[in-house]
Amino acid sequence: MKFGYFDDQKREYVITTPRTPYPWINYLGTQGFFSLISNTAGGYCFYKDARLRRITRYRYNNVPIDMGGRYFYINDNGTIWNPGWSPVKTELDGYECRHGMGYTIITGKKNGLKAEVTFFVPQDYNGEVQQVVLTNESNATKSFKLFSFVEWCLWDAQDDCTNFQRNFSTGRVEVKGSTIYHKTEYRDRRNHFAFYTVNDSIDGYDTDRDSFIGLYNGFHNPEAVINGKATNSFADGWSPIASHYKEITLAAGETKTLVFILGYVEMPQAEKFEADGKTINKVVANAMIEKYNTPEKVKQGMAELRAAWDKLLGVLNVTTPNDKVDRMVNIWNQYQCMVTFNLSRSASYFESGIGRGMGFRDSNQDILGFVHQVPDRARERIIDIASTQLKDGGCYHQYQPLTKKGNADIGGDFSDDPLWMILSVSAYIKETGDWSILNEMVPYDNDMSVAETMLKHLDVSFYHIVNNLGPHGLPLAMRADWNDCINLSCYSDTPGESFQTYTNPKFKNEGGYSKIAESVMVATLFTYTGPNYVAILKHLGKDDEAAKAQAEIDKMKENVMKYAFDGDWFLRAYDATGAKMGSKECEEGKIFIEPQGFAVMSEIGKAEGADIKTLNSIDKYLNTKFGLVLNNPCFTKYYIQYGEISTYPGGYKENAGIFTHNNAWIICAEAYAGRGDKAFEYYSKIAPAFTEETSDIHKTEPYVYGQMIGGKDAGSDIGQTGKNFGQGKNSWLTGTAAWNMVAISQYILGIAPDFDGLRVDPSIPAEWDGFKATRQFRGATYNITIKNPNHVNKGVISMIVDGKAVSGNIIPVLEAGSHDVVVTLG
Ligand code: BGC
Ligand code: NOJ
């Protein structure tokens, strides 16, 4: 069942009922001010840091779900409704929500009155603009009352939802004309305030929550709205809100447009107040208000936003025989990648914005998805991340975006972390040709006095793996690898111990983690990633170092084949007792997805057919109608030697859920191996646009990836196997976005930046006649036509660039301007 449709022309997803199977959200803002907004206008705003500068309040895991947002209430002679249906939930005569690139338009109709609200955060602006267009579509004059509403958060979102003994007594507001100011703690130690304004006179306001809503009422029946009049209340301590009240009369056919602005302002200490020392200095706020206080200015702001997204999405554009692929590649997957760039893993409807910092591995992987859109910011991000690395190549697992320092609470010793940086730096150089990044002096642990070149950081990353091998010559698993839930040194039997940070004291003498447990996944990630480092060294003329690194890769491949090939697939790990994990010999968890794709793409055991055997085993044991499960069979009991993975009921998360992030690695591997049909089959099982038809099962947004989809074993724990099979979770902030962007654009469509040019090597469904692509690359634009006359999956037989045959499949770097490329498969 569908709950809307894609409007590709406008780059919007149009939701046609407010009763989506889960709140379907969008993100506004790309620079400092961010908003999350659901299809019923729920959500919240923050400035830069979702924890420390939360502007409006939101209560996660609420009942009902998604209560709290920016709400407009209309009281039309006793009929009370919201344009976005919620929270009053009066049945509307018309409803539509258009989520677009950085804006959302929600339209509701009731009793001949239409209210269309456009929400967006303009470029270079610290505020959310809300344009409300009210039209009387009836034949008679209409008089009604409009109330706006937001609830202020007391800045630190964590403190805001825990420290009530203080917070119930700190709220402060100011009202001037049509502007309501939230100045809680502004007098004391804060240099920031927020405001909510409207570009018209008002007939009243409320700033105190209990006066507006009533202590025993809710968002769905605020007393002031029911009574049809604001109370002009002042919050003093207790909970500050902002609500404007306006009486409106519209003749038949008449339209009235109001522009509301929710803004955030920082002031230098000396300029915080007017002469009386307590009234807010509004110079900056007024200038902000001035910027968008007319419909013409709003129109201009929207046009600028559109132009910014045209530019971001203009780098890569494809026309394939499948419109779902086109809308993923051209619009939504790229959009989601930018959101992961901006938000990392901080604030979504599944991430509270108060938990995690930026992940070392997560942020490096995100680069792969957006480097072509914002190469300069990718460079800056890479250097930020690398600056938190330790001198021995180890990494803090997370860092805080505000301080840009490694997070000591979580610490390090995640075995995969350093490798992702080799990948992100390579991706950056391949995209831009900017080798100078390697000469950049980058600190260790933020200490500039021990800075070394970025190249040296790659070196310590590579050798951090080589220098930490276990008994089989495979990388030590340490606290966890990519799979945070395989905790082989944890052995936790006490509630509350964090699987990610707790290591059993029995490993204390060994340096904090087992020197026996080894990760096959890190081994194959090493053999997949390492060749990039070798290529970089060769490019720099460092042939000896390149040969030395290559020898390590070759040795690792040998060890993997010798000790970690289980006959038909690769093992997952050796646990701390030296027993195999992910083997036929195991009772549960016989096969895991993570090591396989990288092994295939590293051609480990290819001569013996290990690659095809492995891919066939994945198809046989992990493939389901909704995607590939992470492991099989699922764990049905707690394995103390494995840790968190065995704590989830079967079919969820890392315990045999369909973890869409690692599905991409198999899609890449199938494409690499030339099996374009299989690659596309797997892709089309998880790519959001393909889940649209089954949105009632999938539940989360059909325009963005989630981290996971319920696996075939979901429900088995309660004897209802298949319950929640196919149900998406944790949408938006996931490495899935970047990796599936790579899978579809670089492996299936096969347009992949390489060190020396743009590689074109598609691995597509045989039935396709071909496709077209436009790719901006290092200053030039390539118009690429792929022809597939013989209906093969893969294999470039000729490439013609600007009318001239070029051998191989790499388009060399050409001068600026437009170039025509025709590639024939056969
Ligand atoms: C989740 C992982 C996540 C980890 C760290 C675990 O509970 O299952 O997906 O990476 O926590 O936050
Ligand atoms: C989510 C984390 O953000 C990511 O870093 C990790 O790789 C996956 N979970 C798998 O555990």
PDB file of C-alpha atoms in Angstrom, residues 317-322 325-326 330 749 768 770-774 784:
ATOM      1  CA  ASN A 317      22.402  12.701 -13.189  1.00  0.00           C
ATOM      2  CA  VAL A 318      21.295   9.492 -14.864  1.00  0.00           C
ATOM      3  CA  THR A 319      18.503   8.307 -17.119  1.00  0.00           C
ATOM      4  CA  THR A 320      18.067   4.561 -16.895  1.00  0.00           C
ATOM      5  CA  PRO A 321      15.246   2.251 -17.980  1.00  0.00           C
ATOM      6  CA  ASN A 322      14.048   2.256 -14.364  1.00  0.00           C
ATOM      7  CA  VAL A 325      16.744   4.047  -9.990  1.00  0.00           C
ATOM      8  CA  ASP A 326      16.700   7.550 -11.452  1.00  0.00           C
ATOM      9  CA  ASN A 330      19.407  11.805  -8.977  1.00  0.00           C
ATOM     10  CA  LEU A 749      26.008   1.946 -13.154  1.00  0.00           C
ATOM     11  CA  TRP A 768      18.687  -3.061 -20.098  1.00  0.00           C
ATOM     12  CA  GLY A 770      21.811   0.838 -21.790  1.00  0.00           C
ATOM     13  CA  PHE A 771      21.470   4.169 -20.023  1.00  0.00           C
ATOM     14  CA  LYS A 772      22.690   7.745 -20.053  1.00  0.00           C
ATOM     15  CA  ALA A 773      24.571   9.697 -17.440  1.00  0.00           C
ATOM     16  CA  THR A 774      25.904  13.200 -16.982  1.00  0.00           C
ATOM     17  CA  ILE A 784      27.963   9.399 -21.133  1.00  0.00           C
TER      18      ILE A 784
END
